[in-house]
Amino acid sequence: MRHLITVCAAVLISTISYGQLQVSVSSGYAIGSATMKLGEKVNISETENTYGSYGEGTNFQIRGTYFFDDSFGVDLGIGYLRGTDQELSIVNLPNTEVDAVARARAFGSSVSVVYKFTNNIYGRFGALLKLGGKTEGVIYRKSVFSAEEAAAFGVPEGSYSETNYKKKIFMDIFL
């Protein structure tokens, strides 16, 4: 086993030293470019639509590129998107309060053909593939009991019910 690890390390070091293999790690923030109506904000005086994009959020990626010669190579990467909370339903009424948000989590990979024009300029042509992910809702609801409800439950007036839960809206895995 030790011999196998030594051979793999030697091959990896030799390909890196000849500049055939490049490894990069990156992160960033994706802004919501194509927003859509996701929900509503409701209060006693008005109702307002909320807009957002499930693709908005922080992303991380690790990528490796192997060059067959001085200018032609193949690039393979894997990444993760941690989407920001998108408002689905915000209700603020005298006896009811609701805060429901949804967020996306996704794993993906990218495969590209790379052509190096100069040492500083190169082009990539490839595909971004979704491997799996989920969209989940996080819901909070607080509802104050009416006088009749409080009497039926045997609790004092002004008592309330509070509910918190998560719900998977969509989940998929592609392998």
PDB file of C-alpha atoms in Angstrom:
ATOM      1  CA  MET A   1       0.000   0.000   0.000  1.00  0.00           C
ATOM      2  CA  ARG A   2       2.831   2.370   0.878  1.00  0.00           C
ATOM      3  CA  HIS A   3       4.445   1.646  -2.503  1.00  0.00           C
ATOM      4  CA  LEU A   4       1.174   2.517  -4.339  1.00  0.00           C
ATOM      5  CA  ILE A   5       0.870   5.848  -2.484  1.00  0.00           C
ATOM      6  CA  THR A   6       4.495   6.676  -3.317  1.00  0.00           C
ATOM      7  CA  VAL A   7       3.984   5.922  -7.029  1.00  0.00           C
ATOM      8  CA  CYS A   8       0.754   7.997  -7.175  1.00  0.00           C
ATOM      9  CA  ALA A   9       2.491  10.921  -5.449  1.00  0.00           C
ATOM     10  CA  ALA A  10       5.434  10.695  -7.874  1.00  0.00           C
ATOM     11  CA  VAL A  11       3.126  10.691 -10.923  1.00  0.00           C
ATOM     12  CA  LEU A  12       1.132  13.640  -9.538  1.00  0.00           C
ATOM     13  CA  ILE A  13       4.279  15.666  -8.782  1.00  0.00           C
ATOM     14  CA  SER A  14       5.775  14.925 -12.204  1.00  0.00           C
ATOM     15  CA  THR A  15       2.649  16.009 -14.106  1.00  0.00           C
ATOM     16  CA  ILE A  16       2.395  19.204 -12.050  1.00  0.00           C
ATOM     17  CA  SER A  17       6.087  19.987 -12.538  1.00  0.00           C
ATOM     18  CA  TYR A  18       5.710  19.769 -16.336  1.00  0.00           C
ATOM     19  CA  GLY A  19       2.721  22.091 -16.193  1.00  0.00           C
ATOM     20  CA  GLN A  20       0.313  19.459 -17.525  1.00  0.00           C
ATOM     21  CA  LEU A  21      -2.005  19.489 -14.509  1.00  0.00           C
ATOM     22  CA  GLN A  22      -3.525  22.580 -12.912  1.00  0.00           C
ATOM     23  CA  VAL A  23      -5.775  22.569  -9.854  1.00  0.00           C
ATOM     24  CA  SER A  24      -7.829  25.561  -8.742  1.00  0.00           C
ATOM     25  CA  VAL A  25     -10.292  26.295  -5.960  1.00  0.00           C
ATOM     26  CA  SER A  26     -12.729  29.175  -6.205  1.00  0.00           C
ATOM     27  CA  SER A  27     -15.733  30.664  -4.476  1.00  0.00           C
ATOM     28  CA  GLY A  28     -18.061  33.507  -5.229  1.00  0.00           C
ATOM     29  CA  TYR A  29     -21.531  34.923  -4.987  1.00  0.00           C
ATOM     30  CA  ALA A  30     -24.124  34.533  -7.734  1.00  0.00           C
ATOM     31  CA  ILE A  31     -26.645  37.356  -8.022  1.00  0.00           C
ATOM     32  CA  GLY A  32     -30.234  36.614  -8.979  1.00  0.00           C
ATOM     33  CA  SER A  33     -30.436  37.608 -12.620  1.00  0.00           C
ATOM     34  CA  ALA A  34     -33.722  36.090 -13.815  1.00  0.00           C
ATOM     35  CA  THR A  35     -36.085  36.811 -10.937  1.00  0.00           C
ATOM     36  CA  MET A  36     -39.599  35.404 -10.764  1.00  0.00           C
ATOM     37  CA  LYS A  37     -42.583  35.933  -8.459  1.00  0.00           C
ATOM     38  CA  LEU A  38     -42.092  33.665  -5.457  1.00  0.00           C
ATOM     39  CA  GLY A  39     -44.679  34.908  -2.963  1.00  0.00           C
ATOM     40  CA  GLU A  40     -46.335  37.808  -1.188  1.00  0.00           C
ATOM     41  CA  LYS A  41     -45.878  40.132   1.772  1.00  0.00           C
ATOM     42  CA  VAL A  42     -49.218  40.834   3.442  1.00  0.00           C
ATOM     43  CA  ASN A  43     -50.024  43.308   6.197  1.00  0.00           C
ATOM     44  CA  ILE A  44     -53.183  45.059   7.318  1.00  0.00           C
ATOM     45  CA  SER A  45     -52.934  47.827   4.711  1.00  0.00           C
ATOM     46  CA  GLU A  46     -51.371  46.235   1.594  1.00  0.00           C
ATOM     47  CA  THR A  47     -50.222  43.162  -0.293  1.00  0.00           C
ATOM     48  CA  GLU A  48     -46.894  43.223  -2.116  1.00  0.00           C
ATOM     49  CA  ASN A  49     -45.385  40.586  -4.437  1.00  0.00           C
ATOM     50  CA  THR A  50     -41.928  39.196  -3.643  1.00  0.00           C
ATOM     51  CA  TYR A  51     -39.473  38.269  -6.374  1.00  0.00           C
ATOM     52  CA  GLY A  52     -36.284  36.229  -6.310  1.00  0.00           C
ATOM     53  CA  SER A  53     -34.152  33.508  -7.827  1.00  0.00           C
ATOM     54  CA  TYR A  54     -33.177  30.128  -6.393  1.00  0.00           C
ATOM     55  CA  GLY A  55     -29.811  30.403  -8.163  1.00  0.00           C
ATOM     56  CA  GLU A  56     -28.759  33.351  -5.997  1.00  0.00           C
ATOM     57  CA  GLY A  57     -26.207  32.572  -3.307  1.00  0.00           C
ATOM     58  CA  THR A  58     -22.691  31.525  -2.401  1.00  0.00           C
ATOM     59  CA  ASN A  59     -20.919  28.952  -4.537  1.00  0.00           C
ATOM     60  CA  PHE A  60     -17.736  26.907  -4.118  1.00  0.00           C
ATOM     61  CA  GLN A  61     -15.848  25.029  -6.827  1.00  0.00           C
ATOM     62  CA  ILE A  62     -12.736  22.888  -7.215  1.00  0.00           C
ATOM     63  CA  ARG A  63     -11.437  22.348 -10.728  1.00  0.00           C
ATOM     64  CA  GLY A  64      -8.640  20.396 -12.325  1.00  0.00           C
ATOM     65  CA  THR A  65      -7.277  20.906 -15.842  1.00  0.00           C
ATOM     66  CA  TYR A  66      -5.029  18.457 -17.646  1.00  0.00           C
ATOM     67  CA  PHE A  67      -3.163  19.640 -20.758  1.00  0.00           C
ATOM     68  CA  PHE A  68      -2.263  17.010 -23.367  1.00  0.00           C
ATOM     69  CA  ASP A  69       0.206  19.367 -25.052  1.00  0.00           C
ATOM     70  CA  ASP A  70       1.099  23.080 -24.829  1.00  0.00           C
ATOM     71  CA  SER A  71      -2.327  24.331 -25.889  1.00  0.00           C
ATOM     72  CA  PHE A  72      -5.057  21.639 -25.676  1.00  0.00           C
ATOM     73  CA  GLY A  73      -6.557  20.211 -22.478  1.00  0.00           C
ATOM     74  CA  VAL A  74      -9.595  18.949 -20.583  1.00  0.00           C
ATOM     75  CA  ASP A  75     -11.127  20.588 -17.525  1.00  0.00           C
ATOM     76  CA  LEU A  76     -13.244  18.835 -14.859  1.00  0.00           C
ATOM     77  CA  GLY A  77     -14.815  20.583 -11.888  1.00  0.00           C
ATOM     78  CA  ILE A  78     -17.270  19.985  -9.064  1.00  0.00           C
ATOM     79  CA  GLY A  79     -19.174  22.657  -7.190  1.00  0.00           C
ATOM     80  CA  TYR A  80     -21.776  23.447  -4.544  1.00  0.00           C
ATOM     81  CA  LEU A  81     -24.386  26.238  -4.402  1.00  0.00           C
ATOM     82  CA  ARG A  82     -25.761  27.412  -1.063  1.00  0.00           C
ATOM     83  CA  GLY A  83     -28.744  29.527  -2.092  1.00  0.00           C
ATOM     84  CA  THR A  84     -29.982  32.529  -0.147  1.00  0.00           C
ATOM     85  CA  ASP A  85     -33.345  32.563   1.601  1.00  0.00           C
ATOM     86  CA  GLN A  86     -36.153  33.668  -0.734  1.00  0.00           C
ATOM     87  CA  GLU A  87     -39.346  35.073   0.814  1.00  0.00           C
ATOM     88  CA  LEU A  88     -42.419  32.987  -0.048  1.00  0.00           C
ATOM     89  CA  SER A  89     -44.999  34.275   2.403  1.00  0.00           C
ATOM     90  CA  ILE A  90     -44.636  37.088   4.915  1.00  0.00           C
ATOM     91  CA  VAL A  91     -47.904  37.761   6.761  1.00  0.00           C
ATOM     92  CA  ASN A  92     -48.161  40.365   9.514  1.00  0.00           C
ATOM     93  CA  LEU A  93     -51.778  40.698  10.662  1.00  0.00           C
ATOM     94  CA  PRO A  94     -53.101  41.447  14.176  1.00  0.00           C
ATOM     95  CA  ASN A  95     -53.712  37.794  15.155  1.00  0.00           C
ATOM     96  CA  THR A  96     -51.494  35.968  12.641  1.00  0.00           C
ATOM     97  CA  GLU A  97     -47.807  36.107  11.808  1.00  0.00           C
ATOM     98  CA  VAL A  98     -46.229  33.937   9.091  1.00  0.00           C
ATOM     99  CA  ASP A  99     -42.638  33.897   7.859  1.00  0.00           C
ATOM    100  CA  ALA A 100     -42.047  31.309   5.122  1.00  0.00           C
ATOM    101  CA  VAL A 101     -38.788  31.236   3.148  1.00  0.00           C
ATOM    102  CA  ALA A 102     -37.333  28.781   0.644  1.00  0.00           C
ATOM    103  CA  ARG A 103     -33.720  28.072  -0.252  1.00  0.00           C
ATOM    104  CA  ALA A 104     -31.850  25.945  -2.753  1.00  0.00           C
ATOM    105  CA  ARG A 105     -28.853  23.673  -2.260  1.00  0.00           C
ATOM    106  CA  ALA A 106     -27.240  22.090  -5.329  1.00  0.00           C
ATOM    107  CA  PHE A 107     -24.237  20.010  -6.341  1.00  0.00           C
ATOM    108  CA  GLY A 108     -22.938  20.244  -9.882  1.00  0.00           C
ATOM    109  CA  SER A 109     -20.033  19.393 -12.135  1.00  0.00           C
ATOM    110  CA  SER A 110     -18.511  20.956 -15.199  1.00  0.00           C
ATOM    111  CA  VAL A 111     -16.694  19.351 -18.115  1.00  0.00           C
ATOM    112  CA  SER A 112     -14.836  21.528 -20.619  1.00  0.00           C
ATOM    113  CA  VAL A 113     -12.386  21.405 -23.470  1.00  0.00           C
ATOM    114  CA  VAL A 114      -9.647  24.017 -22.955  1.00  0.00           C
ATOM    115  CA  TYR A 115      -7.555  25.732 -25.617  1.00  0.00           C
ATOM    116  CA  LYS A 116      -4.643  27.946 -24.513  1.00  0.00           C
ATOM    117  CA  PHE A 117      -4.025  30.767 -27.021  1.00  0.00           C
ATOM    118  CA  THR A 118      -1.183  32.353 -25.034  1.00  0.00           C
ATOM    119  CA  ASN A 119       0.102  31.935 -21.473  1.00  0.00           C
ATOM    120  CA  ASN A 120      -2.459  34.490 -20.285  1.00  0.00           C
ATOM    121  CA  ILE A 121      -5.434  33.854 -22.589  1.00  0.00           C
ATOM    122  CA  TYR A 122      -7.353  30.619 -22.961  1.00  0.00           C
ATOM    123  CA  GLY A 123     -10.851  29.565 -23.953  1.00  0.00           C
ATOM    124  CA  ARG A 124     -13.162  26.916 -22.540  1.00  0.00           C
ATOM    125  CA  PHE A 125     -16.101  25.186 -24.169  1.00  0.00           C
ATOM    126  CA  GLY A 126     -18.157  22.765 -22.100  1.00  0.00           C
ATOM    127  CA  ALA A 127     -21.220  21.907 -20.085  1.00  0.00           C
ATOM    128  CA  LEU A 128     -22.437  22.513 -16.549  1.00  0.00           C
ATOM    129  CA  LEU A 129     -24.236  19.459 -15.172  1.00  0.00           C
ATOM    130  CA  LYS A 130     -26.470  19.311 -12.106  1.00  0.00           C
ATOM    131  CA  LEU A 131     -25.691  16.243  -9.986  1.00  0.00           C
ATOM    132  CA  GLY A 132     -28.297  16.749  -7.300  1.00  0.00           C
ATOM    133  CA  GLY A 133     -29.869  19.175  -4.927  1.00  0.00           C
ATOM    134  CA  LYS A 134     -32.913  20.243  -2.987  1.00  0.00           C
ATOM    135  CA  THR A 135     -35.175  23.182  -2.396  1.00  0.00           C
ATOM    136  CA  GLU A 136     -36.579  23.395   1.102  1.00  0.00           C
ATOM    137  CA  GLY A 137     -39.068  25.627   2.836  1.00  0.00           C
ATOM    138  CA  VAL A 138     -38.610  26.934   6.385  1.00  0.00           C
ATOM    139  CA  ILE A 139     -41.924  28.012   7.854  1.00  0.00           C
ATOM    140  CA  TYR A 140     -42.779  29.894  11.060  1.00  0.00           C
ATOM    141  CA  ARG A 141     -46.395  30.619  12.028  1.00  0.00           C
ATOM    142  CA  LYS A 142     -47.786  32.305  15.128  1.00  0.00           C
ATOM    143  CA  SER A 143     -51.549  32.510  15.586  1.00  0.00           C
ATOM    144  CA  VAL A 144     -53.304  34.165  18.567  1.00  0.00           C
ATOM    145  CA  PHE A 145     -56.377  32.284  19.807  1.00  0.00           C
ATOM    146  CA  SER A 146     -59.723  34.073  19.697  1.00  0.00           C
ATOM    147  CA  ALA A 147     -61.727  34.259  22.957  1.00  0.00           C
ATOM    148  CA  GLU A 148     -63.848  31.260  21.860  1.00  0.00           C
ATOM    149  CA  GLU A 149     -60.780  29.158  20.932  1.00  0.00           C
ATOM    150  CA  ALA A 150     -59.018  30.035  24.201  1.00  0.00           C
ATOM    151  CA  ALA A 151     -62.117  29.006  26.223  1.00  0.00           C
ATOM    152  CA  ALA A 152     -62.434  25.735  24.255  1.00  0.00           C
ATOM    153  CA  PHE A 153     -58.770  24.842  24.949  1.00  0.00           C
ATOM    154  CA  GLY A 154     -58.961  26.070  28.559  1.00  0.00           C
ATOM    155  CA  VAL A 155     -56.137  28.596  28.177  1.00  0.00           C
ATOM    156  CA  PRO A 156     -56.102  32.302  29.103  1.00  0.00           C
ATOM    157  CA  GLU A 157     -57.082  34.943  26.554  1.00  0.00           C
ATOM    158  CA  GLY A 158     -54.096  36.174  24.521  1.00  0.00           C
ATOM    159  CA  SER A 159     -52.582  32.664  24.300  1.00  0.00           C
ATOM    160  CA  TYR A 160     -51.154  31.663  20.953  1.00  0.00           C
ATOM    161  CA  SER A 161     -50.025  28.706  18.893  1.00  0.00           C
ATOM    162  CA  GLU A 162     -46.543  28.755  17.373  1.00  0.00           C
ATOM    163  CA  THR A 163     -45.379  26.339  14.638  1.00  0.00           C
ATOM    164  CA  ASN A 164     -41.886  25.922  13.154  1.00  0.00           C
ATOM    165  CA  TYR A 165     -40.982  23.323  10.523  1.00  0.00           C
ATOM    166  CA  LYS A 166     -38.927  22.551   7.432  1.00  0.00           C
ATOM    167  CA  LYS A 167     -40.389  20.968   4.314  1.00  0.00           C
ATOM    168  CA  LYS A 168     -38.563  19.592   1.291  1.00  0.00           C
ATOM    169  CA  ILE A 169     -40.169  21.247  -1.708  1.00  0.00           C
ATOM    170  CA  PHE A 170     -38.065  19.483  -4.320  1.00  0.00           C
ATOM    171  CA  MET A 171     -35.166  17.031  -4.161  1.00  0.00           C
ATOM    172  CA  ASP A 172     -33.363  15.239  -6.953  1.00  0.00           C
ATOM    173  CA  ILE A 173     -30.187  13.288  -7.517  1.00  0.00           C
ATOM    174  CA  PHE A 174     -28.735  12.600 -10.972  1.00  0.00           C
ATOM    175  CA  LEU A 175     -26.006  10.002 -11.192  1.00  0.00           C
TER     176      LEU A 175
END
